[in-house]
Amino acid sequence: MASNPATILGVPRPAWATDDVVMLQDMATRFMTEEILPHYEDFEKAEIFDRSTWEKAGAAGLLCASMPEEYGGSGGTYAHESAIIEAIGHVGVDGFGIPLHNSIVAPYIQHYGSEEQKQRWLPKLASGELIGAIAMTEPGAGSDLQGVKTSARKDGNHYVLNGSKTFITNGQLANLIVVVTKTDPSAGAKGTSLIVVETDDADGFERGRNLDKVGLKSNDTSELFFNEVRVPTANLLGHEEGLGFVQLMQQLPQERLQIGGAAIAMIERALAVTIDYVKERKAFGKAVIEFQNTQFKLAELKTEATVGRTFYNFCVGEHVEGRLTPELASMAKYWLSDLQGKIVDECLQLHGGYGYMNEYPIARMFRDARVQRIYGGTNEIMKLLIARSL
């Protein structure tokens, strides 16, 4: 019988994993297994999901789980979003871009949107009619958000957007994009604003190519171009211009915790498939698990993974209680994604030559894991942020 990634470490259930959170994770796991996994290889080859899959996820209650019910969500907390993130990682459909949609894009509208904006956008995000993206990174500005060049000048009751973005997750499918832009280019960080662009009728908006990535092939990641795109001033997030940088700093800790959640879920899956493999694979007349080196290596990996899971559970508990600091979130992002890279690499080694074959799940995990140390702010930037608290 195959090992269950969700139980491979045997860590006690944390207080935030209430019965409804556990039920949601079980339901999300079934959905990913039955609705996504049979088609996942097609999505990987096409390098994009189809819209109908997003709509199915919305109908199943897997979009905007932490949004209030009055706006079409499920009224949960980040604990519920974590359950979905972990289901994606345990099943191995890591390219499905709903975590960004759910716990990065939608919260900007929930926390900073007007009542009219929330009523207008959140129910459609919850149903999958709208697919969300956030456009931060530019060709010349990655982790340094103060270096953004995209501009928005006022023209009557509209903003006129000009600029380009790159590495935008959900970039080919998204039809609601939160754009990080400069409303006052002379004011540095204080001149940054977040403006929502509905792309379906936006003249001057163009999508570039679907970028050819090392891993996470099924997730569409794109260049976006804004050429004199007119957006109503009513699409500004917040009651005035210049709040964008503060809004980003307030929401980035959740994004970084989410990356940690994806990391620990893949770690658990990597261990599960590797333990199964070394029990079945024979070398020199006995199972690979019987060699002391295999036992010692897996003992080390399981210990480190258990520490990682315990730390992640603690961070989620802090976040649900409103106590997650930017420093703690940065620790979770950098340390868990570093650990993910290490453990997946060691698990591939235990597969021997077969680990390098794409038909084995560990090979895809090896490719998909690498970007975790880059997006959401590089791990080097995370260390800078932690150092500021010393």
Coordinates of C-alpha atoms in Angstrom, one line a residue:
M1 CA 0.0 0.0 0.0
A2 CA 1.4 3.5 -0.9
S3 CA 2.5 5.7 1.9
N4 CA 0.2 8.6 2.7
P5 CA 2.1 12.0 2.5
A6 CA -0.3 13.5 5.0
T7 CA 0.6 11.0 7.7
I8 CA 4.2 10.2 6.8
L9 CA 5.6 12.3 9.7
G10 CA 3.2 11.5 12.4
V11 CA 3.2 15.1 13.8
P12 CA 0.3 15.7 16.2
R13 CA -2.6 17.6 14.7
P14 CA -2.3 21.3 15.5
A15 CA -5.1 23.3 17.2
W16 CA -5.8 25.2 14.0
A17 CA -6.5 22.0 12.1
T18 CA -10.1 21.9 13.2
D19 CA -12.6 19.2 12.0
D20 CA -13.8 21.4 9.2
V21 CA -10.2 22.1 8.1
V22 CA -9.5 18.4 8.0
M23 CA -12.7 17.7 6.1
L24 CA -11.7 20.4 3.6
Q25 CA -8.3 18.9 3.1
D26 CA -9.8 15.5 2.5
M27 CA -12.3 16.9 0.0
A28 CA -9.6 18.9 -1.7
T29 CA -7.4 15.8 -1.9
R30 CA -10.2 13.9 -3.6
F31 CA -10.9 16.7 -6.0
M32 CA -7.2 17.0 -7.0
T33 CA -7.0 13.2 -7.4
E34 CA -10.2 12.7 -9.4
E35 CA -10.6 16.0 -11.3
I36 CA -7.0 17.2 -11.8
L37 CA -4.5 14.3 -11.7
P38 CA -6.0 12.3 -14.7
H39 CA -5.5 15.5 -16.9
Y40 CA -2.4 16.8 -15.3
E41 CA 0.0 15.4 -17.9
D42 CA -2.0 17.2 -20.6
F43 CA -1.8 20.5 -18.7
E44 CA 1.9 20.0 -18.3
K45 CA 2.3 19.5 -22.0
A46 CA 0.0 22.4 -22.9
E47 CA 1.8 24.5 -20.2
I48 CA -1.6 25.8 -19.1
F49 CA -4.7 24.7 -17.3
D50 CA -8.1 25.1 -18.9
R51 CA -10.7 27.6 -17.6
S52 CA -13.3 24.8 -17.0
T53 CA -11.0 23.3 -14.4
W54 CA -11.0 26.6 -12.5
E55 CA -14.8 26.7 -12.7
K56 CA -15.0 23.1 -11.3
A57 CA -12.8 24.2 -8.4
G58 CA -15.1 27.1 -7.8
A59 CA -18.1 24.9 -7.8
A60 CA -16.4 22.6 -5.3
G61 CA -15.8 25.4 -2.9
L62 CA -12.0 25.4 -3.4
L63 CA -11.7 29.1 -4.5
C64 CA -11.6 31.9 -2.0
A65 CA -12.1 29.5 1.0
S66 CA -11.0 32.3 3.4
M67 CA -13.3 35.0 2.0
P68 CA -16.5 35.9 3.8
E69 CA -19.6 34.1 2.8
E70 CA -21.3 37.4 1.9
Y71 CA -18.8 37.8 -1.0
G72 CA -19.2 34.2 -2.2
G73 CA -16.4 32.7 -0.2
S74 CA -16.5 29.9 2.4
G75 CA -15.9 32.1 5.4
G76 CA -12.8 30.3 6.5
T77 CA -9.3 31.4 7.6
Y78 CA -5.8 30.9 6.3
A79 CA -6.0 27.4 7.9
H80 CA -8.5 26.4 5.2
E81 CA -6.3 27.8 2.5
S82 CA -3.4 25.8 3.9
A83 CA -5.5 22.7 3.7
I84 CA -6.0 23.3 -0.1
I85 CA -2.3 24.1 -0.6
E86 CA -1.3 20.9 1.2
A87 CA -3.7 18.8 -0.9
I88 CA -2.2 20.2 -4.1
G89 CA 1.3 19.3 -2.8
H90 CA 0.4 15.8 -1.5
V91 CA -1.4 14.8 -4.7
G92 CA 1.4 16.3 -6.9
V93 CA -0.5 18.8 -9.0
D94 CA 1.8 21.7 -8.0
G95 CA 1.2 23.8 -11.1
F96 CA -2.5 24.5 -10.3
G97 CA -2.4 28.3 -9.6
I98 CA -5.3 28.5 -7.2
P99 CA -3.2 29.3 -4.0
L100 CA -2.1 32.6 -5.5
H101 CA -5.6 33.3 -6.6
N102 CA -7.0 32.4 -3.2
S103 CA -4.6 33.7 -0.6
I104 CA -2.7 36.4 -2.4
V105 CA -4.9 38.1 -4.9
A106 CA -8.3 37.9 -3.3
P107 CA -7.1 39.2 0.1
Y108 CA -5.9 42.5 -1.5
I109 CA -9.5 43.1 -2.5
Q110 CA -10.9 41.9 0.8
H111 CA -8.6 44.1 2.9
Y112 CA -8.3 47.2 0.8
G113 CA -11.2 47.2 -1.6
S114 CA -14.3 49.4 -1.2
E115 CA -17.6 47.7 -0.5
E116 CA -18.5 48.2 -4.2
Q117 CA -15.2 46.6 -5.3
K118 CA -15.7 43.6 -3.0
Q119 CA -19.3 43.0 -4.2
R120 CA -18.2 43.3 -7.8
W121 CA -15.0 41.1 -7.8
L122 CA -14.9 38.6 -4.9
P123 CA -18.0 36.5 -5.9
K124 CA -16.6 36.1 -9.5
L125 CA -13.2 35.1 -8.0
A126 CA -15.0 32.6 -5.8
S127 CA -16.8 31.0 -8.8
G128 CA -13.8 31.0 -11.1
E129 CA -15.4 33.4 -13.6
L130 CA -12.5 35.7 -12.8
I131 CA -9.0 34.3 -12.4
G132 CA -6.7 36.4 -10.4
A133 CA -3.0 37.5 -10.8
I134 CA -0.8 40.1 -9.2
A135 CA 1.7 41.9 -11.4
M136 CA 4.7 43.0 -9.3
T137 CA 7.9 41.8 -11.1
E138 CA 9.2 43.8 -14.0
P139 CA 12.2 43.1 -16.4
G140 CA 14.3 45.4 -14.3
A141 CA 12.6 45.0 -10.9
G142 CA 12.3 41.7 -9.1
S143 CA 12.6 41.5 -5.3
D144 CA 13.2 45.3 -5.2
L145 CA 9.6 46.5 -5.4
Q146 CA 10.7 50.1 -5.0
G147 CA 12.3 49.9 -8.4
V148 CA 8.9 49.4 -10.3
K149 CA 8.7 51.6 -13.4
T150 CA 5.1 50.9 -14.5
S151 CA 3.2 54.2 -14.2
A152 CA -0.4 55.3 -13.9
R153 CA -1.2 58.9 -14.8
K154 CA -4.6 60.5 -14.0
D155 CA -6.7 61.6 -16.9
G156 CA -10.1 62.7 -15.7
N157 CA -11.9 59.8 -14.0
H158 CA -9.4 57.2 -15.4
Y159 CA -5.8 56.2 -14.9
V160 CA -3.6 55.6 -18.0
L161 CA -1.3 52.7 -17.4
N162 CA 2.0 52.2 -19.2
G163 CA 4.7 49.6 -18.5
S164 CA 5.5 45.9 -18.6
K165 CA 5.6 43.0 -16.2
T166 CA 7.2 39.6 -16.3
F167 CA 7.1 36.2 -14.5
I168 CA 3.4 36.7 -13.8
T169 CA 1.8 33.6 -12.4
N170 CA -1.6 32.8 -14.0
G171 CA -0.6 35.4 -16.6
Q172 CA -2.3 33.8 -19.6
L173 CA -5.6 33.0 -18.0
A174 CA -6.0 35.8 -15.5
N175 CA -8.7 38.4 -16.3
L176 CA -8.4 40.3 -13.0
I177 CA -4.9 41.6 -12.4
V178 CA -3.7 43.7 -9.4
V179 CA -1.0 45.9 -10.9
V180 CA 1.8 47.4 -8.8
T181 CA 2.3 50.8 -10.4
K182 CA 3.7 54.3 -9.7
T183 CA 1.0 57.0 -9.4
D184 CA 3.8 59.4 -8.4
P185 CA 7.1 58.3 -9.8
S186 CA 9.0 61.1 -7.9
A187 CA 7.9 59.8 -4.5
G188 CA 9.7 56.5 -4.3
A189 CA 7.8 53.8 -2.3
K190 CA 5.2 56.4 -1.2
G191 CA 4.3 56.9 -4.9
T192 CA 3.3 53.2 -5.3
S193 CA -0.3 52.2 -5.8
L194 CA -2.3 49.1 -6.5
I195 CA -4.7 49.3 -9.4
V196 CA -7.0 46.5 -10.5
V197 CA -7.2 45.9 -14.3
E198 CA -10.1 43.8 -15.7
T199 CA -8.5 42.6 -18.9
D200 CA -11.5 41.4 -20.9
D201 CA -12.3 44.9 -22.3
A202 CA -8.9 46.6 -21.7
D203 CA -7.7 48.3 -24.9
G204 CA -3.9 48.4 -25.0
F205 CA -3.4 45.4 -22.7
E206 CA -1.4 42.6 -24.2
R207 CA -0.2 39.3 -23.0
G208 CA 3.3 38.2 -24.1
R209 CA 4.4 34.7 -24.4
N210 CA 3.7 31.9 -22.0
L211 CA 7.2 31.7 -20.5
D212 CA 9.3 28.5 -21.0
K213 CA 10.2 27.5 -17.4
V214 CA 12.4 24.8 -15.8
G215 CA 9.5 23.5 -13.7
L216 CA 5.8 24.0 -12.8
K217 CA 5.1 23.7 -16.5
S218 CA 1.3 23.5 -16.2
N219 CA 1.2 26.9 -14.6
D220 CA 0.9 29.7 -17.1
T221 CA 3.6 32.3 -16.4
S222 CA 3.7 35.3 -18.6
E223 CA 4.9 38.7 -19.7
L224 CA 2.2 41.4 -19.6
F225 CA 2.2 44.8 -21.4
F226 CA 0.2 47.9 -20.6
N227 CA 0.2 50.4 -23.5
E228 CA -2.0 53.4 -22.6
V229 CA -4.5 51.2 -20.9
R230 CA -7.3 53.2 -19.5
V231 CA -8.6 52.0 -16.1
P232 CA -11.4 53.8 -14.1
T233 CA -10.0 55.6 -11.0
A234 CA -12.6 53.5 -9.1
N235 CA -10.3 50.5 -9.6
L236 CA -7.6 52.0 -7.2
L237 CA -7.3 49.8 -4.1
G238 CA -7.4 51.9 -1.0
H239 CA -9.0 55.3 -0.2
E240 CA -6.1 57.3 -1.7
E241 CA -3.0 56.9 -3.9
G242 CA 0.4 56.0 -2.5
L243 CA -0.7 53.2 -0.2
G244 CA 0.5 50.4 -2.4
F245 CA 3.9 49.7 -0.8
V246 CA 2.3 49.5 2.7
Q247 CA -0.4 47.2 1.3
L248 CA 2.2 44.9 -0.2
M249 CA 4.2 44.8 3.0
Q250 CA 1.1 43.9 5.0
Q251 CA 0.1 41.0 2.7
L252 CA 3.5 39.6 1.7
P253 CA 3.9 37.6 5.0
Q254 CA 0.9 35.5 4.0
E255 CA 2.4 34.9 0.5
R256 CA 5.6 33.8 2.1
L257 CA 3.9 31.5 4.6
Q258 CA 2.0 30.0 1.6
I259 CA 5.3 29.1 -0.1
G260 CA 6.4 27.4 3.1
G261 CA 3.2 25.4 3.1
A262 CA 3.8 24.3 -0.5
A263 CA 7.3 23.3 0.5
I264 CA 6.4 21.1 3.5
A265 CA 3.6 19.4 1.4
M266 CA 6.1 18.5 -1.3
I267 CA 8.6 17.4 1.3
E268 CA 6.1 14.9 2.7
R269 CA 5.2 13.6 -0.7
A270 CA 8.9 13.2 -1.7
L271 CA 9.5 11.2 1.5
A272 CA 6.4 9.1 0.9
V273 CA 7.3 8.1 -2.7
T274 CA 10.9 7.5 -1.8
I275 CA 10.1 5.2 1.1
D276 CA 7.8 3.2 -1.1
Y277 CA 10.5 3.1 -3.8
V278 CA 13.4 1.9 -1.6
K279 CA 11.2 -0.8 -0.1
E280 CA 10.4 -2.2 -3.6
R281 CA 13.7 -1.6 -5.4
K282 CA 16.3 -4.5 -5.1
A283 CA 20.1 -4.1 -5.3
F284 CA 22.7 -6.7 -4.5
G285 CA 20.0 -9.2 -3.6
K286 CA 18.1 -7.1 -1.1
A287 CA 15.7 -4.2 -0.8
V288 CA 17.5 -0.8 -0.9
I289 CA 15.8 0.1 2.4
E290 CA 17.8 -2.7 4.1
F291 CA 21.1 -0.9 3.5
Q292 CA 22.3 1.1 6.5
N293 CA 23.1 4.2 4.4
T294 CA 19.5 4.3 3.1
Q295 CA 18.1 4.0 6.7
F296 CA 20.4 6.6 8.1
K297 CA 19.7 9.0 5.2
L298 CA 16.0 8.6 5.5
A299 CA 16.2 9.0 9.3
E300 CA 18.0 12.3 8.8
L301 CA 15.4 13.5 6.2
K302 CA 12.4 12.5 8.3
T303 CA 13.9 14.3 11.3
E304 CA 14.4 17.5 9.4
A305 CA 11.0 17.2 7.8
T306 CA 9.4 16.8 11.2
V307 CA 11.1 19.9 12.4
G308 CA 9.9 21.7 9.3
R309 CA 6.3 20.5 9.7
T310 CA 6.3 21.5 13.4
F311 CA 7.6 25.0 12.5
Y312 CA 5.1 25.5 9.7
N313 CA 2.2 24.4 12.0
F314 CA 3.4 26.9 14.6
C315 CA 3.6 29.7 12.0
V316 CA 0.1 28.9 10.7
G317 CA -1.2 29.1 14.3
E318 CA 0.4 32.4 14.8
H319 CA -1.1 33.7 11.5
V320 CA -4.6 32.5 12.4
E321 CA -4.3 34.4 15.7
G322 CA -3.0 37.5 13.9
R323 CA 0.5 37.3 15.4
L324 CA 2.6 36.3 12.4
T325 CA 5.5 38.8 12.1
P326 CA 7.2 39.6 8.7
E327 CA 10.4 38.2 10.2
L328 CA 8.8 34.8 11.1
A329 CA 7.1 34.6 7.7
S330 CA 10.5 35.3 6.0
M331 CA 12.0 32.5 8.1
A332 CA 9.3 30.1 7.1
K333 CA 9.7 31.0 3.4
Y334 CA 13.5 30.8 3.2
W335 CA 14.1 27.8 5.6
L336 CA 11.3 25.6 4.4
S337 CA 12.0 26.2 0.7
D338 CA 15.8 25.5 1.3
L339 CA 14.8 22.3 3.1
Q340 CA 12.5 21.4 0.3
G341 CA 15.4 21.6 -2.2
K342 CA 17.7 19.6 0.0
I343 CA 15.2 16.8 0.8
V344 CA 13.9 16.4 -2.8
D345 CA 17.5 16.3 -4.0
E346 CA 18.4 13.6 -1.5
C347 CA 15.2 11.6 -2.3
L348 CA 16.1 11.7 -6.0
Q349 CA 19.6 10.3 -5.1
L350 CA 18.0 7.4 -3.3
H351 CA 16.1 6.6 -6.5
G352 CA 19.4 6.2 -8.4
G353 CA 19.2 6.5 -12.2
Y354 CA 15.4 6.1 -12.1
G355 CA 15.2 9.4 -10.2
Y356 CA 16.5 11.2 -13.3
M357 CA 13.7 9.8 -15.4
N358 CA 10.7 12.0 -16.0
E359 CA 8.3 9.0 -15.5
Y360 CA 9.1 9.0 -11.8
P361 CA 7.3 11.7 -9.7
I362 CA 10.6 12.6 -7.9
A363 CA 12.0 14.0 -11.2
R364 CA 9.1 16.5 -11.5
M365 CA 9.4 17.5 -7.9
F366 CA 13.1 18.2 -8.4
R367 CA 12.3 20.6 -11.2
D368 CA 9.2 22.2 -9.6
A369 CA 10.9 22.8 -6.2
R370 CA 13.7 25.0 -7.5
V371 CA 11.6 28.2 -8.0
Q372 CA 10.4 28.2 -4.4
R373 CA 13.7 29.8 -3.4
I374 CA 13.2 32.6 -5.9
Y375 CA 9.6 33.9 -6.0
G376 CA 7.9 35.6 -3.2
G377 CA 11.2 37.5 -2.6
T378 CA 14.4 35.5 -3.0
N379 CA 15.7 33.7 0.0
E380 CA 18.6 36.2 0.1
I381 CA 16.1 39.0 0.5
M382 CA 14.3 37.0 3.3
K383 CA 17.6 36.9 5.2
L384 CA 17.9 40.7 4.9
L385 CA 14.4 41.1 6.3
I386 CA 15.2 38.8 9.2
A387 CA 18.5 40.6 9.8
R388 CA 16.6 43.9 10.3
S389 CA 15.0 42.5 13.4
L390 CA 18.3 41.6 15.1

